[in-house]
PDB file of C-alpha atoms and ligand atoms in Angstrom:
ATOM      1  CA  MET G1055      40.027  -6.339 -64.909  1.00  0.00           C
ATOM      2  CA  LYS G1056      43.425  -6.212 -66.572  1.00  0.00           C
ATOM      3  CA  ASP G1057      44.622  -8.631 -64.122  1.00  0.00           C
ATOM      4  CA  TYR G1058      41.835 -11.779 -64.692  1.00  0.00           C
ATOM      5  CA  GLN G1059      43.551 -14.736 -65.508  1.00  0.00           C
ATOM      6  CA  ALA G1060      41.688 -17.123 -67.769  1.00  0.00           C
ATOM      7  CA  VAL G1061      42.110 -20.780 -67.721  1.00  0.00           C
ATOM      8  CA  ILE G1062      43.247 -22.062 -71.284  1.00  0.00           C
ATOM      9  CA  ASP G1063      39.763 -23.982 -71.826  1.00  0.00           C
ATOM     10  CA  LEU G1064      37.634 -21.347 -70.287  1.00  0.00           C
ATOM     11  CA  LEU G1065      35.550 -20.889 -73.614  1.00  0.00           C
ATOM     12  CA  ARG G1066      35.058 -24.679 -74.402  1.00  0.00           C
ATOM     13  CA  ASN G1067      31.689 -25.614 -76.235  1.00  0.00           C
ATOM     14  CA  ARG G1068      30.701 -22.036 -76.204  1.00  0.00           C
ATOM     15  CA  VAL G1069      29.698 -20.283 -79.603  1.00  0.00           C
ATOM     16  CA  VAL G1070      30.271 -16.541 -79.675  1.00  0.00           C
ATOM     17  CA  LEU G1071      29.356 -14.004 -82.064  1.00  0.00           C
ATOM     18  CA  VAL G1072      31.869 -10.801 -82.577  1.00  0.00           C
ATOM     19  CA  THR G1073      30.690  -8.078 -85.019  1.00  0.00           C
ATOM     20  CA  GLY G1074      33.515  -6.359 -86.812  1.00  0.00           C
ATOM     21  CA  ALA G1075      35.855  -9.240 -86.148  1.00  0.00           C
ATOM     22  CA  GLY G1076      37.732  -8.356 -89.164  1.00  0.00           C
ATOM     23  CA  ASP G1077      40.111  -5.300 -87.697  1.00  0.00           C
ATOM     24  CA  GLY G1078      41.111  -3.604 -84.774  1.00  0.00           C
ATOM     25  CA  LEU G1079      40.235  -4.712 -81.452  1.00  0.00           C
ATOM     26  CA  GLY G1080      37.785  -6.878 -82.915  1.00  0.00           C
ATOM     27  CA  ARG G1081      39.903  -9.605 -84.475  1.00  0.00           C
ATOM     28  CA  LEU G1082      42.043  -9.583 -81.583  1.00  0.00           C
ATOM     29  CA  VAL G1083      39.609 -10.537 -79.626  1.00  0.00           C
ATOM     30  CA  ALA G1084      37.934 -13.016 -81.621  1.00  0.00           C
ATOM     31  CA  ARG G1085      41.442 -14.581 -82.162  1.00  0.00           C
ATOM     32  CA  ARG G1086      41.880 -14.514 -78.436  1.00  0.00           C
ATOM     33  CA  LEU G1087      38.220 -16.245 -77.661  1.00  0.00           C
ATOM     34  CA  ALA G1088      38.825 -18.893 -79.984  1.00  0.00           C
ATOM     35  CA  LEU G1089      42.810 -19.506 -78.541  1.00  0.00           C
ATOM     36  CA  HIS G1090      40.278 -20.294 -75.144  1.00  0.00           C
ATOM     37  CA  GLY G1091      38.079 -22.618 -77.040  1.00  0.00           C
ATOM     38  CA  ALA G1092      35.239 -20.837 -78.453  1.00  0.00           C
ATOM     39  CA  THR G1093      33.774 -21.312 -81.518  1.00  0.00           C
ATOM     40  CA  VAL G1094      33.501 -17.765 -82.765  1.00  0.00           C
ATOM     41  CA  ILE G1095      31.053 -16.404 -85.649  1.00  0.00           C
ATOM     42  CA  LEU G1096      32.946 -13.861 -87.443  1.00  0.00           C
ATOM     43  CA  LEU G1097      30.995 -11.122 -88.450  1.00  0.00           C
ATOM     44  CA  GLY G1098      31.966  -8.210 -90.302  1.00  0.00           C
ATOM     45  CA  ARG G1099      31.565  -6.146 -93.930  1.00  0.00           C
ATOM     46  CA  THR G1100      35.026  -6.792 -95.514  1.00  0.00           C
ATOM     47  CA  ILE G1101      35.134 -10.561 -96.933  1.00  0.00           C
ATOM     48  CA  ARG G1102      39.150 -10.360 -97.348  1.00  0.00           C
ATOM     49  CA  LYS G1103      39.938  -9.133 -93.637  1.00  0.00           C
ATOM     50  CA  LEU G1104      37.494 -12.027 -92.357  1.00  0.00           C
ATOM     51  CA  GLU G1105      39.020 -14.535 -94.234  1.00  0.00           C
ATOM     52  CA  GLN G1106      42.536 -13.754 -92.838  1.00  0.00           C
ATOM     53  CA  ILE G1107      41.297 -13.766 -89.468  1.00  0.00           C
ATOM     54  CA  TYR G1108      40.061 -17.158 -90.308  1.00  0.00           C
ATOM     55  CA  ASP G1109      42.917 -18.300 -91.447  1.00  0.00           C
ATOM     56  CA  GLU G1110      44.832 -17.271 -88.301  1.00  0.00           C
ATOM     57  CA  ILE G1111      42.188 -19.146 -86.079  1.00  0.00           C
ATOM     58  CA  GLU G1112      42.516 -22.133 -88.307  1.00  0.00           C
ATOM     59  CA  GLN G1113      46.513 -22.040 -88.170  1.00  0.00           C
ATOM     60  CA  ALA G1114      46.795 -21.495 -84.683  1.00  0.00           C
ATOM     61  CA  GLY G1115      44.705 -24.727 -84.325  1.00  0.00           C
ATOM     62  CA  ALA G1116      41.570 -23.451 -82.512  1.00  0.00           C
ATOM     63  CA  PRO G1117      38.350 -24.645 -83.182  1.00  0.00           C
ATOM     64  CA  LYS G1118      37.383 -23.446 -86.441  1.00  0.00           C
ATOM     65  CA  PRO G1119      35.408 -20.299 -86.915  1.00  0.00           C
ATOM     66  CA  ALA G1120      32.519 -19.526 -88.980  1.00  0.00           C
ATOM     67  CA  ILE G1121      32.147 -16.141 -91.320  1.00  0.00           C
ATOM     68  CA  TYR G1122      29.154 -14.293 -91.609  1.00  0.00           C
ATOM     69  CA  PRO G1123      29.550 -11.263 -93.829  1.00  0.00           C
ATOM     70  CA  MET G1124      27.423  -8.553 -93.326  1.00  0.00           C
ATOM     71  CA  ASN G1125      27.078  -4.940 -93.247  1.00  0.00           C
ATOM     72  CA  LEU G1126      25.105  -3.336 -90.630  1.00  0.00           C
ATOM     73  CA  GLU G1127      24.836  -0.148 -91.894  1.00  0.00           C
ATOM     74  CA  GLY G1128      22.231  -1.567 -94.554  1.00  0.00           C
ATOM     75  CA  ALA G1129      21.133  -4.724 -93.107  1.00  0.00           C
ATOM     76  CA  ASN G1130      17.348  -4.914 -92.740  1.00  0.00           C
ATOM     77  CA  ALA G1131      14.978  -7.214 -90.899  1.00  0.00           C
ATOM     78  CA  LYS G1132      15.070  -9.820 -92.740  1.00  0.00           C
ATOM     79  CA  ASP G1133      19.021 -10.057 -92.977  1.00  0.00           C
ATOM     80  CA  TYR G1134      18.747 -10.038 -89.048  1.00  0.00           C
ATOM     81  CA  ALA G1135      15.881 -12.773 -89.504  1.00  0.00           C
ATOM     82  CA  ASP G1136      18.281 -14.872 -91.482  1.00  0.00           C
ATOM     83  CA  LEU G1137      21.369 -14.794 -89.482  1.00  0.00           C
ATOM     84  CA  ALA G1138      19.435 -15.715 -86.670  1.00  0.00           C
ATOM     85  CA  GLN G1139      18.126 -18.984 -88.912  1.00  0.00           C
ATOM     86  CA  VAL G1140      21.699 -19.626 -90.264  1.00  0.00           C
ATOM     87  CA  LEU G1141      23.282 -20.009 -86.676  1.00  0.00           C
ATOM     88  CA  GLU G1142      19.834 -21.881 -85.446  1.00  0.00           C
ATOM     89  CA  THR G1143      20.982 -24.285 -88.263  1.00  0.00           C
ATOM     90  CA  GLU G1144      24.587 -24.688 -87.597  1.00  0.00           C
ATOM     91  CA  PHE G1145      24.590 -24.033 -83.960  1.00  0.00           C
ATOM     92  CA  GLY G1146      21.070 -24.624 -82.367  1.00  0.00           C
ATOM     93  CA  ARG G1147      22.340 -21.938 -79.910  1.00  0.00           C
ATOM     94  CA  LEU G1148      24.355 -18.558 -78.859  1.00  0.00           C
ATOM     95  CA  ASP G1149      26.664 -18.469 -75.925  1.00  0.00           C
ATOM     96  CA  GLY G1150      28.115 -14.831 -76.621  1.00  0.00           C
ATOM     97  CA  LEU G1151      27.345 -11.948 -78.546  1.00  0.00           C
ATOM     98  CA  LEU G1152      29.984  -9.313 -78.652  1.00  0.00           C
ATOM     99  CA  HIS G1153      28.543  -5.525 -80.178  1.00  0.00           C
ATOM    100  CA  ASN G1154      32.262  -4.356 -80.989  1.00  0.00           C
ATOM    101  CA  ALA G1155      31.746  -3.127 -84.741  1.00  0.00           C
ATOM    102  CA  THR G1156      31.865   0.928 -84.574  1.00  0.00           C
ATOM    103  CA  LEU G1157      31.590   3.332 -87.597  1.00  0.00           C
ATOM    104  CA  PHE G1158      33.393   6.323 -86.810  1.00  0.00           C
ATOM    105  CA  GLU G1159      35.020   9.008 -89.059  1.00  0.00           C
ATOM    106  CA  GLY G1160      36.723  11.618 -87.033  1.00  0.00           C
ATOM    107  CA  LEU G1161      36.000  14.534 -84.783  1.00  0.00           C
ATOM    108  CA  THR G1162      33.733  17.198 -86.169  1.00  0.00           C
ATOM    109  CA  PRO G1163      31.997  19.779 -84.535  1.00  0.00           C
ATOM    110  CA  LEU G1164      27.909  19.265 -84.085  1.00  0.00           C
ATOM    111  CA  ALA G1165      27.645  22.610 -86.186  1.00  0.00           C
ATOM    112  CA  ASN G1166      29.365  21.000 -89.107  1.00  0.00           C
ATOM    113  CA  TYR G1167      28.330  17.578 -88.641  1.00  0.00           C
ATOM    114  CA  ASP G1168      26.868  15.967 -91.920  1.00  0.00           C
ATOM    115  CA  ILE G1169      23.639  14.722 -91.281  1.00  0.00           C
ATOM    116  CA  GLU G1170      23.368  11.959 -93.508  1.00  0.00           C
ATOM    117  CA  LEU G1171      26.631  10.585 -91.445  1.00  0.00           C
ATOM    118  CA  TRP G1172      24.717  11.060 -88.570  1.00  0.00           C
ATOM    119  CA  TYR G1173      21.871   8.372 -89.328  1.00  0.00           C
ATOM    120  CA  ARG G1174      25.080   6.084 -90.902  1.00  0.00           C
ATOM    121  CA  VAL G1175      26.997   6.158 -87.402  1.00  0.00           C
ATOM    122  CA  LEU G1176      23.651   6.029 -85.230  1.00  0.00           C
ATOM    123  CA  GLN G1177      22.526   2.851 -87.667  1.00  0.00           C
ATOM    124  CA  VAL G1178      25.971   1.284 -87.291  1.00  0.00           C
ATOM    125  CA  ASN G1179      26.715   2.030 -83.525  1.00  0.00           C
ATOM    126  CA  LEU G1180      22.774   1.699 -81.806  1.00  0.00           C
ATOM    127  CA  ASN G1181      20.345   0.557 -83.912  1.00  0.00           C
ATOM    128  CA  ALA G1182      22.159  -2.747 -85.054  1.00  0.00           C
ATOM    129  CA  PRO G1183      22.914  -3.522 -81.472  1.00  0.00           C
ATOM    130  CA  PHE G1184      19.355  -3.214 -81.132  1.00  0.00           C
ATOM    131  CA  LEU G1185      18.410  -5.461 -84.000  1.00  0.00           C
ATOM    132  CA  LEU G1186      21.090  -8.055 -83.532  1.00  0.00           C
ATOM    133  CA  THR G1187      20.470  -8.575 -80.194  1.00  0.00           C
ATOM    134  CA  ARG G1188      16.331  -8.424 -81.038  1.00  0.00           C
ATOM    135  CA  ALA G1189      17.016 -11.479 -83.411  1.00  0.00           C
ATOM    136  CA  LEU G1190      19.045 -13.431 -81.488  1.00  0.00           C
ATOM    137  CA  LEU G1191      17.356 -13.458 -78.372  1.00  0.00           C
ATOM    138  CA  GLY G1192      15.878 -17.088 -79.146  1.00  0.00           C
ATOM    139  CA  LEU G1193      19.267 -18.487 -79.462  1.00  0.00           C
ATOM    140  CA  LEU G1194      21.156 -16.923 -76.310  1.00  0.00           C
ATOM    141  CA  ASN G1195      17.954 -18.345 -74.488  1.00  0.00           C
ATOM    142  CA  ARG G1196      18.809 -21.729 -75.562  1.00  0.00           C
ATOM    143  CA  SER G1197      22.276 -21.195 -73.728  1.00  0.00           C
ATOM    144  CA  ALA G1198      22.801 -22.475 -70.357  1.00  0.00           C
ATOM    145  CA  ASP G1199      24.929 -19.397 -69.776  1.00  0.00           C
ATOM    146  CA  ALA G1200      24.380 -16.273 -72.520  1.00  0.00           C
ATOM    147  CA  SER G1201      26.726 -13.420 -72.325  1.00  0.00           C
ATOM    148  CA  VAL G1202      25.818 -10.247 -74.098  1.00  0.00           C
ATOM    149  CA  VAL G1203      28.345  -7.196 -74.575  1.00  0.00           C
ATOM    150  CA  PHE G1204      28.198  -3.734 -75.863  1.00  0.00           C
ATOM    151  CA  THR G1205      31.245  -1.573 -75.931  1.00  0.00           C
ATOM    152  CA  ALA G1206      31.539   1.244 -73.965  1.00  0.00           C
ATOM    153  CA  ASP G1207      33.743   4.618 -74.349  1.00  0.00           C
ATOM    154  CA  ARG G1208      34.377   7.672 -71.877  1.00  0.00           C
ATOM    155  CA  ALA G1209      34.087   9.641 -74.650  1.00  0.00           C
ATOM    156  CA  SER G1210      30.105   9.337 -74.286  1.00  0.00           C
ATOM    157  CA  GLU G1211      29.876   9.222 -71.031  1.00  0.00           C
ATOM    158  CA  GLU G1212      31.860  12.930 -70.670  1.00  0.00           C
ATOM    159  CA  GLY G1213      29.940  14.144 -73.328  1.00  0.00           C
ATOM    160  CA  ARG G1214      33.339  14.987 -74.758  1.00  0.00           C
ATOM    161  CA  ALA G1215      33.249  17.670 -77.615  1.00  0.00           C
ATOM    162  CA  TYR G1216      33.412  16.931 -81.105  1.00  0.00           C
ATOM    163  CA  TRP G1217      32.643  13.403 -80.855  1.00  0.00           C
ATOM    164  CA  GLY G1218      29.051  13.782 -82.555  1.00  0.00           C
ATOM    165  CA  ALA G1219      26.772  10.954 -83.479  1.00  0.00           C
ATOM    166  CA  TYR G1220      29.432   8.282 -82.399  1.00  0.00           C
ATOM    167  CA  ALA G1221      29.420   9.722 -78.898  1.00  0.00           C
ATOM    168  CA  ALA G1222      25.288   9.900 -78.774  1.00  0.00           C
ATOM    169  CA  ALA G1223      24.914   6.477 -80.310  1.00  0.00           C
ATOM    170  CA  LYS G1224      27.344   5.008 -77.397  1.00  0.00           C
ATOM    171  CA  GLY G1225      25.259   7.132 -74.489  1.00  0.00           C
ATOM    172  CA  GLY G1226      22.108   5.459 -76.337  1.00  0.00           C
ATOM    173  CA  ALA G1227      23.836   1.717 -76.153  1.00  0.00           C
ATOM    174  CA  GLU G1228      24.723   2.238 -72.610  1.00  0.00           C
ATOM    175  CA  THR G1229      20.884   2.904 -71.981  1.00  0.00           C
ATOM    176  CA  LEU G1230      19.913  -0.154 -74.016  1.00  0.00           C
ATOM    177  CA  MET G1231      22.685  -2.278 -72.187  1.00  0.00           C
ATOM    178  CA  LYS G1232      21.006  -1.622 -68.963  1.00  0.00           C
ATOM    179  CA  ILE G1233      17.197  -2.009 -70.104  1.00  0.00           C
ATOM    180  CA  LEU G1234      18.304  -5.559 -71.519  1.00  0.00           C
ATOM    181  CA  ALA G1235      20.152  -6.603 -68.197  1.00  0.00           C
ATOM    182  CA  SER G1236      17.004  -5.262 -65.998  1.00  0.00           C
ATOM    183  CA  GLU G1237      14.483  -7.096 -68.678  1.00  0.00           C
ATOM    184  CA  LEU G1238      16.488 -10.411 -68.427  1.00  0.00           C
ATOM    185  CA  GLU G1239      17.471 -10.532 -65.300  1.00  0.00           C
ATOM    186  CA  THR G1240      14.801 -12.876 -63.758  1.00  0.00           C
ATOM    187  CA  ASN G1241      13.975 -16.055 -66.033  1.00  0.00           C
ATOM    188  CA  THR G1242      16.491 -16.066 -68.393  1.00  0.00           C
ATOM    189  CA  PRO G1243      20.252 -17.537 -68.626  1.00  0.00           C
ATOM    190  CA  ILE G1244      21.598 -14.050 -70.120  1.00  0.00           C
ATOM    191  CA  ARG G1245      23.341 -11.346 -68.720  1.00  0.00           C
ATOM    192  CA  VAL G1246      24.176  -8.228 -70.419  1.00  0.00           C
ATOM    193  CA  ASN G1247      27.397  -5.750 -69.734  1.00  0.00           C
ATOM    194  CA  SER G1248      29.356  -3.394 -70.967  1.00  0.00           C
ATOM    195  CA  ILE G1249      33.229  -3.288 -71.794  1.00  0.00           C
ATOM    196  CA  ASP G1250      35.026  -0.133 -71.898  1.00  0.00           C
ATOM    197  CA  PRO G1251      38.350  -0.787 -73.647  1.00  0.00           C
ATOM    198  CA  GLY G1252      39.874   2.474 -72.729  1.00  0.00           C
ATOM    199  CA  GLN G1253      41.949   4.089 -75.377  1.00  0.00           C
ATOM    200  CA  VAL G1254      44.159   1.410 -77.562  1.00  0.00           C
ATOM    201  CA  ARG G1255      46.107   1.299 -80.568  1.00  0.00           C
ATOM    202  CA  ALA G1256      43.142   0.375 -83.225  1.00  0.00           C
ATOM    203  CA  GLY G1257      41.225   1.941 -85.667  1.00  0.00           C
ATOM    204  CA  LEU G1258      39.087   4.167 -83.684  1.00  0.00           C
ATOM    205  CA  THR G1259      41.653   6.221 -81.542  1.00  0.00           C
ATOM    206  CA  LEU G1260      44.042   6.131 -84.519  1.00  0.00           C
ATOM    207  CA  ARG G1261      41.408   8.017 -86.468  1.00  0.00           C
ATOM    208  CA  ALA G1262      40.475  10.132 -83.703  1.00  0.00           C
ATOM    209  CA  TYR G1263      44.045  11.469 -83.294  1.00  0.00           C
ATOM    210  CA  PRO G1264      45.677  11.050 -86.263  1.00  0.00           C
ATOM    211  CA  GLY G1265      48.705  13.556 -85.561  1.00  0.00           C
ATOM    212  CA  ARG G1266      49.580  11.721 -82.533  1.00  0.00           C
ATOM    213  CA  PRO G1267      52.027   8.785 -82.754  1.00  0.00           C
ATOM    214  CA  ALA G1268      50.569   5.551 -82.361  1.00  0.00           C
ATOM    215  CA  THR G1269      53.027   4.267 -79.930  1.00  0.00           C
ATOM    216  CA  GLU G1270      51.377   6.655 -77.622  1.00  0.00           C
ATOM    217  CA  TRP G1271      48.191   4.350 -76.763  1.00  0.00           C
ATOM    218  CA  THR G1272      48.175   1.139 -75.301  1.00  0.00           C
ATOM    219  CA  ASP G1273      48.628  -1.728 -77.011  1.00  0.00           C
ATOM    220  CA  PRO G1274      44.858  -3.582 -77.311  1.00  0.00           C
ATOM    221  CA  GLU G1275      46.690  -7.018 -76.242  1.00  0.00           C
ATOM    222  CA  ALA G1276      46.467  -5.588 -72.982  1.00  0.00           C
ATOM    223  CA  VAL G1277      43.054  -5.090 -72.566  1.00  0.00           C
ATOM    224  CA  LEU G1278      41.337  -8.836 -73.881  1.00  0.00           C
ATOM    225  CA  SER G1279      41.622 -10.593 -70.520  1.00  0.00           C
ATOM    226  CA  ALA G1280      38.347  -8.387 -69.995  1.00  0.00           C
ATOM    227  CA  TYR G1281      36.430  -9.846 -72.672  1.00  0.00           C
ATOM    228  CA  LEU G1282      37.583 -13.374 -71.788  1.00  0.00           C
ATOM    229  CA  TYR G1283      36.237 -12.205 -68.240  1.00  0.00           C
ATOM    230  CA  LEU G1284      32.888 -10.979 -69.630  1.00  0.00           C
ATOM    231  CA  LEU G1285      32.199 -13.507 -72.236  1.00  0.00           C
ATOM    232  CA  GLY G1286      32.979 -16.503 -69.826  1.00  0.00           C
ATOM    233  CA  PRO G1287      31.688 -18.198 -66.728  1.00  0.00           C
ATOM    234  CA  ASP G1288      33.649 -16.194 -64.685  1.00  0.00           C
ATOM    235  CA  SER G1289      31.185 -13.085 -65.222  1.00  0.00           C
ATOM    236  CA  LYS G1290      28.093 -15.364 -64.159  1.00  0.00           C
ATOM    237  CA  GLY G1291      26.000 -13.444 -61.967  1.00  0.00           C
ATOM    238  CA  VAL G1292      27.287  -9.867 -63.360  1.00  0.00           C
ATOM    239  CA  THR G1293      24.693  -7.976 -65.257  1.00  0.00           C
ATOM    240  CA  GLY G1294      24.153  -4.019 -65.992  1.00  0.00           C
ATOM    241  CA  GLN G1295      27.748  -3.688 -65.824  1.00  0.00           C
ATOM    242  CA  ILE G1296      30.331  -1.496 -67.277  1.00  0.00           C
ATOM    243  CA  VAL G1297      33.704  -3.065 -67.206  1.00  0.00           C
ATOM    244  CA  ARG G1298      36.734  -1.050 -67.568  1.00  0.00           C
ATOM    245  CA  ALA G1299      39.133  -2.918 -68.894  1.00  0.00           C
ATOM    246  CA  GLN G1300      42.407  -1.012 -68.252  1.00  0.00           C
ATOM    247  CA  ASP G1301      41.530  -0.545 -64.092  1.00  0.00           C
TER     248      ASP G1301
HETATM  249  N1  LIG E1940      40.448   1.686 -80.298  1.00  0.00           N
HETATM  250  C1  LIG E1940      39.920   2.320 -79.031  1.00  0.00           C
HETATM  251  O1  LIG E1940      40.638   3.159 -78.358  1.00  0.00           O
HETATM  252  C2  LIG E1940      38.464   2.393 -78.636  1.00  0.00           C
HETATM  253  C3  LIG E1940      38.110   3.307 -77.272  1.00  0.00           C
HETATM  254  C4  LIG E1940      36.887   3.148 -76.986  1.00  0.00           C
HETATM  255  C5  LIG E1940      36.132   2.281 -77.403  1.00  0.00           C
HETATM  256  N2  LIG E1940      36.321   1.395 -78.763  1.00  0.00           N
HETATM  257  C6  LIG E1940      35.403   0.556 -79.118  1.00  0.00           C
HETATM  258  O2  LIG E1940      35.874  -0.402 -79.391  1.00  0.00           O
HETATM  259  C7  LIG E1940      35.567  -0.888 -80.603  1.00  0.00           C
HETATM  260  C8  LIG E1940      36.132  -1.346 -81.717  1.00  0.00           C
HETATM  261  O3  LIG E1940      37.090  -0.129 -82.050  1.00  0.00           O
HETATM  262  P1  LIG E1940      38.253  -0.079 -82.831  1.00  0.00           P
HETATM  263  O4  LIG E1940      39.271   0.522 -82.363  1.00  0.00           O
HETATM  264  O5  LIG E1940      38.895  -1.934 -82.981  1.00  0.00           O
HETATM  265  O6  LIG E1940      37.784  -0.060 -84.000  1.00  0.00           O
HETATM  266  P2  LIG E1940      38.256  -0.815 -85.933  1.00  0.00           P
HETATM  267  O7  LIG E1940      39.668  -0.743 -85.771  1.00  0.00           O
HETATM  268  O8  LIG E1940      37.853   0.670 -86.752  1.00  0.00           O
HETATM  269  O9  LIG E1940      37.462  -1.741 -86.212  1.00  0.00           O
HETATM  270  C9  LIG E1940      35.729  -1.680 -86.570  1.00  0.00           C
HETATM  271  C10 LIG E1940      35.586  -2.660 -86.918  1.00  0.00           C
HETATM  272  O10 LIG E1940      34.131  -2.462 -87.038  1.00  0.00           O
HETATM  273  C11 LIG E1940      34.016  -2.896 -88.194  1.00  0.00           C
HETATM  274  N3  LIG E1940      32.503  -2.369 -89.188  1.00  0.00           N
HETATM  275  C12 LIG E1940      32.575  -0.782 -89.464  1.00  0.00           C
HETATM  276  N4  LIG E1940      31.429  -0.396 -90.110  1.00  0.00           N
HETATM  277  C13 LIG E1940      30.701  -1.953 -90.550  1.00  0.00           C
HETATM  278  C14 LIG E1940      29.181  -2.073 -90.957  1.00  0.00           C
HETATM  279  N5  LIG E1940      28.810  -1.213 -91.589  1.00  0.00           N
HETATM  280  N6  LIG E1940      29.021  -3.374 -90.596  1.00  0.00           N
HETATM  281  C15 LIG E1940      29.921  -4.193 -90.578  1.00  0.00           C
HETATM  282  N7  LIG E1940      31.231  -4.457 -89.996  1.00  0.00           N
HETATM  283  C16 LIG E1940      31.603  -3.103 -89.321  1.00  0.00           C
HETATM  284  C17 LIG E1940      35.075  -2.703 -89.447  1.00  0.00           C
HETATM  285  O11 LIG E1940      34.850  -3.598 -90.820  1.00  0.00           O
HETATM  286  P3  LIG E1940      35.654  -3.252 -91.710  1.00  0.00           P
HETATM  287  O12 LIG E1940      37.376  -4.061 -91.386  1.00  0.00           O
HETATM  288  O13 LIG E1940      35.299  -3.446 -93.150  1.00  0.00           O
HETATM  289  O14 LIG E1940      36.293  -2.039 -91.868  1.00  0.00           O
HETATM  290  C18 LIG E1940      35.801  -3.173 -88.546  1.00  0.00           C
HETATM  291  O15 LIG E1940      36.217  -4.393 -88.529  1.00  0.00           O
HETATM  292  C19 LIG E1940      34.309  -0.203 -81.044  1.00  0.00           C
HETATM  293  O16 LIG E1940      33.263  -0.035 -80.547  1.00  0.00           O
HETATM  294  C20 LIG E1940      34.737   1.138 -80.475  1.00  0.00           C
HETATM  295  O17 LIG E1940      33.602   1.842 -80.375  1.00  0.00           O
HETATM  296  C21 LIG E1940      37.602   1.325 -78.938  1.00  0.00           C
END
């Protein structure tokens, strides 16, 4: 998918929500989506970071984004309902939803895994994507062509040692993606897929392998075309798939 070429106005008139938009891959993806015409809703927990990416997008002359500060770890049912209400009032629909935010605090053997951390990681990486998708289904249904994208990781598929709750949550999210794709395949405009960015120079990999030089990892800019493909009209009809961004 790394060779996919997106036309410049690929996402014109599309409203896309990106979680974890303040840093790492989410930040780069949000900016790239906006440069291709999307109105991007920047959801994240650190307002300062969201403001920085907001300014970058505005200065680039792309459609004006929106900031939605939300801590996915502590959000309750009302917070999700409030988000849906705000988006309904501001935009009336949603064309794209990218589950990108992640909580990962490093590699640990299961025998020593902190129990509180286990719950927190499952909350951000598995429960939040479920709660967010559930809350926003009504708005996604109002789109002519809506795309929900989860973020996969091979560490989960391979059951890699020491990846703990993060890998378990990503495995759960893969199943969630497939269930949603099956349930929404008929009579809705919503497709549901996952993107596997592969290892790139961004927060997760840098925290997993702190001793290795950052230059060892793929430049995250090189995987962005796969996000454009999945969130734009060229992937219409594709659902229930895992797209490998570096293949
Ligand atoms: N990097 C890789 O090589 C790689 C490989 C495979 C898969 N992935 C996947 O790609 C995605 C992005 O990874 P990344 O490396 O870019 O991660 P990252 O640099 O750590 O960024 C994660 C983002 O999630 C946000 N976040 C964390 N907890 C949150 C919470 N409770 N509420 C709201 N937002 C929260 C962070 O906010 P703050 O900025 O406020 O901390 C940050 O913006 C993840 O889903 C990851 O699993 C990455």
